[in-house]
CSV table of C-alpha atoms (C1' of nucleotides) in Angstrom, one decimal:
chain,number,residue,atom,x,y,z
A,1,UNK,CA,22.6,-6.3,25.4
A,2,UNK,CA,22.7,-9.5,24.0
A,3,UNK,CA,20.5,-10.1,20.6
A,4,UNK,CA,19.3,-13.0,20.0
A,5,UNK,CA,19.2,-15.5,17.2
A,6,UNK,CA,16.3,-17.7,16.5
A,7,UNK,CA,16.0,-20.6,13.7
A,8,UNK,CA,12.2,-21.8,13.4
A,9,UNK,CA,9.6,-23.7,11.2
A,10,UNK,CA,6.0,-23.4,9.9
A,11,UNK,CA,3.9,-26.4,9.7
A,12,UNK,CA,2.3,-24.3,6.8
A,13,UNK,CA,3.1,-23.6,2.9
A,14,UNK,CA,4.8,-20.5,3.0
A,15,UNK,CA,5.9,-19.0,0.0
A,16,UNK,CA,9.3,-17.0,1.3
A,17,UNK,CA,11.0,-16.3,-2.0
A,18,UNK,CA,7.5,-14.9,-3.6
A,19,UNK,CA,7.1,-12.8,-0.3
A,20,UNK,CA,10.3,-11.4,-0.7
A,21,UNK,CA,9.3,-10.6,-4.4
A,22,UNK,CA,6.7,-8.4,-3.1
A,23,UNK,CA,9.1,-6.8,-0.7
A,24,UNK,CA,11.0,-5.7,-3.3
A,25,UNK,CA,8.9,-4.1,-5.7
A,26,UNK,CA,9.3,-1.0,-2.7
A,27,UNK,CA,12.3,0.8,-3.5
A,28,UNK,CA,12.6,1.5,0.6
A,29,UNK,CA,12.9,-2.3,1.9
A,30,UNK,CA,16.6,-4.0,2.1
A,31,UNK,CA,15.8,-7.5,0.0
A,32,UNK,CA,18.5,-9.5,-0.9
A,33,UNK,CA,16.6,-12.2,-3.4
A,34,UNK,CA,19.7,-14.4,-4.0
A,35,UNK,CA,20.4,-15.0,-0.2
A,36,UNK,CA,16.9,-14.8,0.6
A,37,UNK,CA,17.4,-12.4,3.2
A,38,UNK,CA,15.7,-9.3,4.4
A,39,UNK,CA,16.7,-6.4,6.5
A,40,UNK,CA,14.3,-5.3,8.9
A,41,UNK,CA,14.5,-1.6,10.8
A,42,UNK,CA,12.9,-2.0,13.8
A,43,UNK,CA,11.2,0.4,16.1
A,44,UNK,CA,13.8,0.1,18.5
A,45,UNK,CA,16.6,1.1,16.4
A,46,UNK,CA,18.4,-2.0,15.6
A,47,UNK,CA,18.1,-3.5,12.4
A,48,UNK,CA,16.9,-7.2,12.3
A,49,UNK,CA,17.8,-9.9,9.9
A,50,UNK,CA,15.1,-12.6,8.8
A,51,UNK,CA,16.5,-15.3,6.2
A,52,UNK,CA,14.7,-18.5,4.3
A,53,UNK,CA,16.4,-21.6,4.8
A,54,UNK,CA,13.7,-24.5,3.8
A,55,UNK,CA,11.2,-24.8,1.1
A,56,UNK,CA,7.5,-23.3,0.2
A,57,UNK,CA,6.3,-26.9,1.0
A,58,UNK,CA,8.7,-26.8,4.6
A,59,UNK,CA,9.4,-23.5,5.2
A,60,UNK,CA,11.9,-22.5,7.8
A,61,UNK,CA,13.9,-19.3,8.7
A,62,UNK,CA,16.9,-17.9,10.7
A,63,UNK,CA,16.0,-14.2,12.5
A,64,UNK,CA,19.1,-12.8,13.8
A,65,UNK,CA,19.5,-9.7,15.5
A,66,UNK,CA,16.2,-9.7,18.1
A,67,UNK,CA,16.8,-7.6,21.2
A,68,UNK,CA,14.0,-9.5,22.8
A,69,UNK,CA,11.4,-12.2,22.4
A,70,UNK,CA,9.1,-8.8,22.1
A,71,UNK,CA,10.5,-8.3,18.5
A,72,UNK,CA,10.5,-12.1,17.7
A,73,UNK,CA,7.1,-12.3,18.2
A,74,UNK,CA,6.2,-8.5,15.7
A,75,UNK,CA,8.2,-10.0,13.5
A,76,UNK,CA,6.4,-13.3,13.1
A,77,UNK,CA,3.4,-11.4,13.3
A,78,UNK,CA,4.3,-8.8,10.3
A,79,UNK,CA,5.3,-11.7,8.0
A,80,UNK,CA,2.2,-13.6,9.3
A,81,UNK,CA,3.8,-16.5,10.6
A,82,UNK,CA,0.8,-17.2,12.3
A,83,UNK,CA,-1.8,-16.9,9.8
A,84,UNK,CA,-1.8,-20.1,7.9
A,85,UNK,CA,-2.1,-19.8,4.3
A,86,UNK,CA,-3.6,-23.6,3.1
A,87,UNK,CA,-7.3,-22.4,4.1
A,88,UNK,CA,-6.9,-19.6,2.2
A,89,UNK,CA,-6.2,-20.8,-0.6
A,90,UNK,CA,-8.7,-23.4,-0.6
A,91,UNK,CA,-11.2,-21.0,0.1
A,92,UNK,CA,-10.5,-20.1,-3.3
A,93,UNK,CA,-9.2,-22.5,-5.0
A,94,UNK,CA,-13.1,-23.3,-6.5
A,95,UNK,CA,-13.7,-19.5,-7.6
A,96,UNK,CA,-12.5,-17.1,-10.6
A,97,UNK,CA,-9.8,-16.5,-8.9
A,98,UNK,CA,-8.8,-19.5,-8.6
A,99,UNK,CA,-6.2,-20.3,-11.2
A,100,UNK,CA,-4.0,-16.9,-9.7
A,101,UNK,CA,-4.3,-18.5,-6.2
A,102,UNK,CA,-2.4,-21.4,-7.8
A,103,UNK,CA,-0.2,-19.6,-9.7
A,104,UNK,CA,1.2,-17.5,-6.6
A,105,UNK,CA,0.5,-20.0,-4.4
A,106,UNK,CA,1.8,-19.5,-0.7
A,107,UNK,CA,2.4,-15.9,-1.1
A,108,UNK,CA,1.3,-14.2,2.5
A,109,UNK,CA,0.3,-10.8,3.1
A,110,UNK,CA,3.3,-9.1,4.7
A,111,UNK,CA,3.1,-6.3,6.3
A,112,UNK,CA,4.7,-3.0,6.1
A,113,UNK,CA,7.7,-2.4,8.7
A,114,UNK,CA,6.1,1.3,9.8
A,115,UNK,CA,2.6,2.4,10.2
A,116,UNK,CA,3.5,5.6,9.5
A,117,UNK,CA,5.6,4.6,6.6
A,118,UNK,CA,2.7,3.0,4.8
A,119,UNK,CA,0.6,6.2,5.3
A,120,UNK,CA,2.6,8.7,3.6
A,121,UNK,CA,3.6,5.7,1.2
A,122,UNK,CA,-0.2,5.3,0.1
A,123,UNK,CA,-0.7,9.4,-0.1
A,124,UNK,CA,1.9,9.3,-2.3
A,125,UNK,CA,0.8,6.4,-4.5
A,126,UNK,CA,-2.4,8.0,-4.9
A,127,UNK,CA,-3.3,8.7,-8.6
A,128,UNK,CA,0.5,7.9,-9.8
A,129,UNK,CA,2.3,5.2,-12.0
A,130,UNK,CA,4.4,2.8,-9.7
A,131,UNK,CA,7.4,4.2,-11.1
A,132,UNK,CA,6.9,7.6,-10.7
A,133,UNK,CA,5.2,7.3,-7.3
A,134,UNK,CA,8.7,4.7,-6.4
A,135,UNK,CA,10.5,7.6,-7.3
A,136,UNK,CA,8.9,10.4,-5.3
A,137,UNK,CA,8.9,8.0,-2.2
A,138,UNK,CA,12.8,7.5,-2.4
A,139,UNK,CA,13.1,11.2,-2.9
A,140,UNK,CA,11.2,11.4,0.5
A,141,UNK,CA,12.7,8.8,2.4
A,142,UNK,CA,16.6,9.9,0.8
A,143,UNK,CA,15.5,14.1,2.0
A,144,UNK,CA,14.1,13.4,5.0
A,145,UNK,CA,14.6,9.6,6.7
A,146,UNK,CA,17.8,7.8,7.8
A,147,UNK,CA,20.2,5.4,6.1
A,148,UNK,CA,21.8,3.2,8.9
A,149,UNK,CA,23.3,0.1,7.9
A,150,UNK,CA,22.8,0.5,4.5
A,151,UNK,CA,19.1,0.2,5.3
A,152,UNK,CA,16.5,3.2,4.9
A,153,UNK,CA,14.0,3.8,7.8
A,154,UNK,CA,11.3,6.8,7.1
A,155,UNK,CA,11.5,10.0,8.6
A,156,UNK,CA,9.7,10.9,11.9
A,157,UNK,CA,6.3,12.4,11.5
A,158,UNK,CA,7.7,14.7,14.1
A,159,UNK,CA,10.5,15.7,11.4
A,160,UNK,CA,7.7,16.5,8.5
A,161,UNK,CA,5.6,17.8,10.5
A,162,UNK,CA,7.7,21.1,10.3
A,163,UNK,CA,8.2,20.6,6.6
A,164,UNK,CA,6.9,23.5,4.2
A,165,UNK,CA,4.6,22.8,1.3
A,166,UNK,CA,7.1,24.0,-1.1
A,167,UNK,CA,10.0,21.3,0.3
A,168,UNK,CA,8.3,19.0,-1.3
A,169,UNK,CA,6.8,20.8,-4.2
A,170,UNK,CA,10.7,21.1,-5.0
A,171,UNK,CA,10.9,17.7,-5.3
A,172,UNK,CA,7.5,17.6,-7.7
A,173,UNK,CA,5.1,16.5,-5.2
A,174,UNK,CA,2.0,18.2,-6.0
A,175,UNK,CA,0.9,20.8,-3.6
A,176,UNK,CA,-2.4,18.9,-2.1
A,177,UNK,CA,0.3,15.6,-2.0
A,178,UNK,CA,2.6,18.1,0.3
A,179,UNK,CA,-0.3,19.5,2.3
A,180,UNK,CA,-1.4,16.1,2.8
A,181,UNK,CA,1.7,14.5,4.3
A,182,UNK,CA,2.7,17.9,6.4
A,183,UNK,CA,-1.1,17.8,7.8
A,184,UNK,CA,-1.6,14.0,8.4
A,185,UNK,CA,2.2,14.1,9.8
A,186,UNK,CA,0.9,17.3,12.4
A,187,UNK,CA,-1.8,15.3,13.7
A,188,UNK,CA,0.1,12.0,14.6
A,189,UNK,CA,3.1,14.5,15.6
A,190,UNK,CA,0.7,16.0,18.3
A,191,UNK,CA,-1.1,13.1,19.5
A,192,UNK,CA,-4.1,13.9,17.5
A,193,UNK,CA,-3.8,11.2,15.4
A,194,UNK,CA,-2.5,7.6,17.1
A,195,UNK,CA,-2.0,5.0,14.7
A,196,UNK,CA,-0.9,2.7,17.3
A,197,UNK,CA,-4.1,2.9,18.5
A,198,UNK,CA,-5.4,1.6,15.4
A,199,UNK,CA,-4.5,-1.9,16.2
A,200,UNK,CA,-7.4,-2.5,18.9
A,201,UNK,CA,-9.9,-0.7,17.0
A,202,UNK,CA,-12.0,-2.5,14.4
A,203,UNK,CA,-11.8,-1.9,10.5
A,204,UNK,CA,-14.9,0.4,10.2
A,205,UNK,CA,-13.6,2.7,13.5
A,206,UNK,CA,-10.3,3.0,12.0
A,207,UNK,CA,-11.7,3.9,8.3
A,208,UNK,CA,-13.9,6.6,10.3
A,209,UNK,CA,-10.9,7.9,11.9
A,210,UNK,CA,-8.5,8.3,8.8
A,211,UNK,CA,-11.2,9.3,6.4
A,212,UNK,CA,-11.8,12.3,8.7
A,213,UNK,CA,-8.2,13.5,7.7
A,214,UNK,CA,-7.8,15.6,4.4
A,215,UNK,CA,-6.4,13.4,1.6
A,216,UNK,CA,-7.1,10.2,2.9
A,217,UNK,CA,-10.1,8.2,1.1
A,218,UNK,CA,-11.2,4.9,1.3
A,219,UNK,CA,-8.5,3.8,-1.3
A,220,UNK,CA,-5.8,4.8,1.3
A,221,UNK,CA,-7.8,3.8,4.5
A,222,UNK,CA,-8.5,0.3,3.0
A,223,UNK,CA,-4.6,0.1,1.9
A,224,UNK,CA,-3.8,1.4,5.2
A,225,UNK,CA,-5.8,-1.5,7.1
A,226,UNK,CA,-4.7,-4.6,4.5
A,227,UNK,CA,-0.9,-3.2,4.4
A,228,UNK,CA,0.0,-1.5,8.1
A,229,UNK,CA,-2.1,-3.7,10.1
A,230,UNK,CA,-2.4,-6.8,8.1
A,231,UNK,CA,-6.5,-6.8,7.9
A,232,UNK,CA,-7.6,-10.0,6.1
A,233,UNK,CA,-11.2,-8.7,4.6
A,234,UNK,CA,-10.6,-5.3,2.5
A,235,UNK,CA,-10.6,-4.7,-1.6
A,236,UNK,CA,-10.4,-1.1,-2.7
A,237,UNK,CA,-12.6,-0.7,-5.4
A,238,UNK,CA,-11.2,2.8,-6.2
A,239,UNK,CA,-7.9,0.5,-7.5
A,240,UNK,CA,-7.2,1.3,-11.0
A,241,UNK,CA,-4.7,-2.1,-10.5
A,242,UNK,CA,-7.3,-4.4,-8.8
A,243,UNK,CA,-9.5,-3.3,-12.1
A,244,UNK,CA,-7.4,-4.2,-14.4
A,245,UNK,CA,-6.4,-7.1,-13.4
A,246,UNK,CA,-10.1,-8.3,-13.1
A,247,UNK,CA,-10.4,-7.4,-16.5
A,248,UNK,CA,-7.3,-9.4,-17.5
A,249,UNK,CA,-8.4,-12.1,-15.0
A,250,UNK,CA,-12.1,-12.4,-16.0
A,251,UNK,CA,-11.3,-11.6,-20.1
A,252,UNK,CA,-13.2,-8.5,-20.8
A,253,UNK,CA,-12.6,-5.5,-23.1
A,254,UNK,CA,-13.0,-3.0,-20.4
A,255,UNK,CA,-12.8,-2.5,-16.8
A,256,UNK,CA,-15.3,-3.7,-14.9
A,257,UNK,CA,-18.0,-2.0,-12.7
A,258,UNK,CA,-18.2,-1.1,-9.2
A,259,UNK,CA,-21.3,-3.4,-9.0
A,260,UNK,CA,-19.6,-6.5,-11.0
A,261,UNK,CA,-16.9,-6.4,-8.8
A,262,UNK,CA,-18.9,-6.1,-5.5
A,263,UNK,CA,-21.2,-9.1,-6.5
A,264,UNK,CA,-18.1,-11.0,-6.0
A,265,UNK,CA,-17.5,-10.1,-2.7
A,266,UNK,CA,-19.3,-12.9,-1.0
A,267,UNK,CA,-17.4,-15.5,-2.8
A,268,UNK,CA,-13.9,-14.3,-1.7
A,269,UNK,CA,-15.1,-13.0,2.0
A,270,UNK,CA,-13.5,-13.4,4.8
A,271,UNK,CA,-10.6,-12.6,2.3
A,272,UNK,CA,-10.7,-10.1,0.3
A,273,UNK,CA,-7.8,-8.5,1.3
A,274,UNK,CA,-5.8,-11.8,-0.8
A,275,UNK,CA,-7.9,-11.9,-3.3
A,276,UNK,CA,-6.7,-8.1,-3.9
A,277,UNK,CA,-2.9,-9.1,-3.1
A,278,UNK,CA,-3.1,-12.1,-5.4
A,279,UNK,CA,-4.8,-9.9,-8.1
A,280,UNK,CA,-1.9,-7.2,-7.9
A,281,UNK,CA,0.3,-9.9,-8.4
A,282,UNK,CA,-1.0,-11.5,-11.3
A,283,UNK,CA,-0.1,-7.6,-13.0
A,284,UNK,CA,2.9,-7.3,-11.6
B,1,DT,C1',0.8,12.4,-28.7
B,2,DG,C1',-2.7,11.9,-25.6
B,3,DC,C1',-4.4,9.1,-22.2
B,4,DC,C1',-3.5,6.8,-18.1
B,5,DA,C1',-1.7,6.1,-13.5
B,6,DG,C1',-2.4,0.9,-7.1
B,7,DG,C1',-7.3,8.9,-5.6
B,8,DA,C1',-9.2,12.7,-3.2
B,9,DA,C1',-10.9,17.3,-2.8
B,10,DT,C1',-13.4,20.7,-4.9
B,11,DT,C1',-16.7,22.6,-7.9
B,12,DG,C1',-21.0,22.9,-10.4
B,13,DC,C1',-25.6,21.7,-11.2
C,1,DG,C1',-26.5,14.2,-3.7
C,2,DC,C1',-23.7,13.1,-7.6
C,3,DA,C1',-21.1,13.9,-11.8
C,4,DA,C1',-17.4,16.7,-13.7
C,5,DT,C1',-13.1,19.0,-13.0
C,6,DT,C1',-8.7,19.7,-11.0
C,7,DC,C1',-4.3,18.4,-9.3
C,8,DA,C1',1.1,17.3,-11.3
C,9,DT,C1',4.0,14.7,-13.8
C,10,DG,C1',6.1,10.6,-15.6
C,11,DG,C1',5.2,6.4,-18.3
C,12,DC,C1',4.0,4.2,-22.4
DNA sequence: TGCCAGGAATTGC
DNA sequence: GCAATTCATGGC
């Protein structure tokens, strides 16, 4: 087996470094900001290595590590090589939002390394403070996933599947949190549930599917779809975050409503999903 | 200190 | 149906 290594351009502003920034708010992803490098655990086992070498304006990358033109190609696809970003922003550069499509200009919606990583990552992000819910999802990936390379990879639903509840009470989950994970991790662990499957199925059959599960609601279905399958149109209204940044972003004294919010969607559609990632930045 | 946190299920009317 | 309550605990 011979990996391969890859060096390539995009004829498209592509905002690496601020990418990366993202990629490291998780606690779970191997960013190294200074050499612009991130370490990427594959579904094949080996553990890939994707680096920034040119500019925002003329962006270009080493991959190293590929075990065949297969992964290339996920890889280009998670970091949406292939999405250009200029219309985007254009598409809004005439709206409120605007002035934070400026400011974090470039920035692409990557998404996450593991479908079933960014499920149990949104159950436990429901309701919690990034920092405690960062905390409780190292604690699950430290217990129960696998360090290899000095990079973490999440556990095998197959592995919490035969979790009890009070495993993860010990390590101040709640108890619906627990029986969440443990249920949602049965199904997939079965063949109930196929998140693979997912990818050919359109945003309002997967919603139906997932919702159908205990503890997932549209905040977590919508997260699910912008984050684990890179869906271009979603914006969780349920988002404490997305709220407050509207209210930062549109200079009110409270949050606004449901309706205010959804009179805006027409403006930002086809993406909502980046007007949602560009508003979580402009908090972060 | 008391409210809030990148929600969802359950209960009560 | 839909609003209020509960869940659990850290952060500020």
């Amino acid at each position: 087996m011979f990996p391969i290594d890859i060096q390539f351009s995009l004829p498209f502003t592509y905002n690496f470094d601020r990418a990366l920034a993202r990629l490291a708010g998780d606690p779970i992803n191997s960013v190294d900001l200074e050499g612009r490098l991130v370490r990427i655990p594959m579904e094949e086992g080996n553990i890939l290595n994707l680096q920034g070498m040119g500019t925002a304006d003329q962006p270009s990358f080493v991959l190293k590590n590929a075990v065949d033109e297969l992964q290339i190609e996920a890889v280009k696809s998670i970091f949406h090589f292939d999405k250009p970003l200029d219309g985007i922003g254009a598409h809004f550069a005439d709206t409120d939002l605007g002035p934070i499509f400026m400011e974090h200009e470039g920035t692409p919606l990557v998404r996450s390394f593991s479908l079933y990583g960014e499920l149990m990552k949104s159950i436990i992000h429901q309701q919690l403070n990034l920092s405690f819910a960062n905390t409780l999802l190292m604690r699950f990936v430290e217990s129960y996933g696998d360090k290899i390379d000095g990079v973490w990879r999440y556990p095998s639903p197959e592995r919490i599947a035969l979790l009890d509840v009070s495993e993860l009470r010990d390590m101040q989950f709640s108890t619906r949190k627990a029986e969440y994970m443990i249920g949602l991790s049965q199904a997939i662990a079965n063949g109930t549930l196929d998140l693979e499957k997912f990818r050919q199925l359109d945003d309002d059959e997967v919603t139906a599917e997932l919702v159908s599960y205990r503890g997932v609601g549209p905040w977590t279905a919508q997260g699910f779809l912008m984050f684990g399958l890179g869906r271009p149109n979603l914006f969780p209204l349920a988002d404490v975050g997305l709220q407050n940044a509207l209210k930062k972003v549109w200079g009110m004294d409270r949050k606004p409503t449901r309706d205010e919010m959804l009179v805006r969607f027409p403006a930002w559609s086809p993406y909502l999903s980046y007007a949602a990632l560009y508003l979580w930045r402009s908090i972060e």
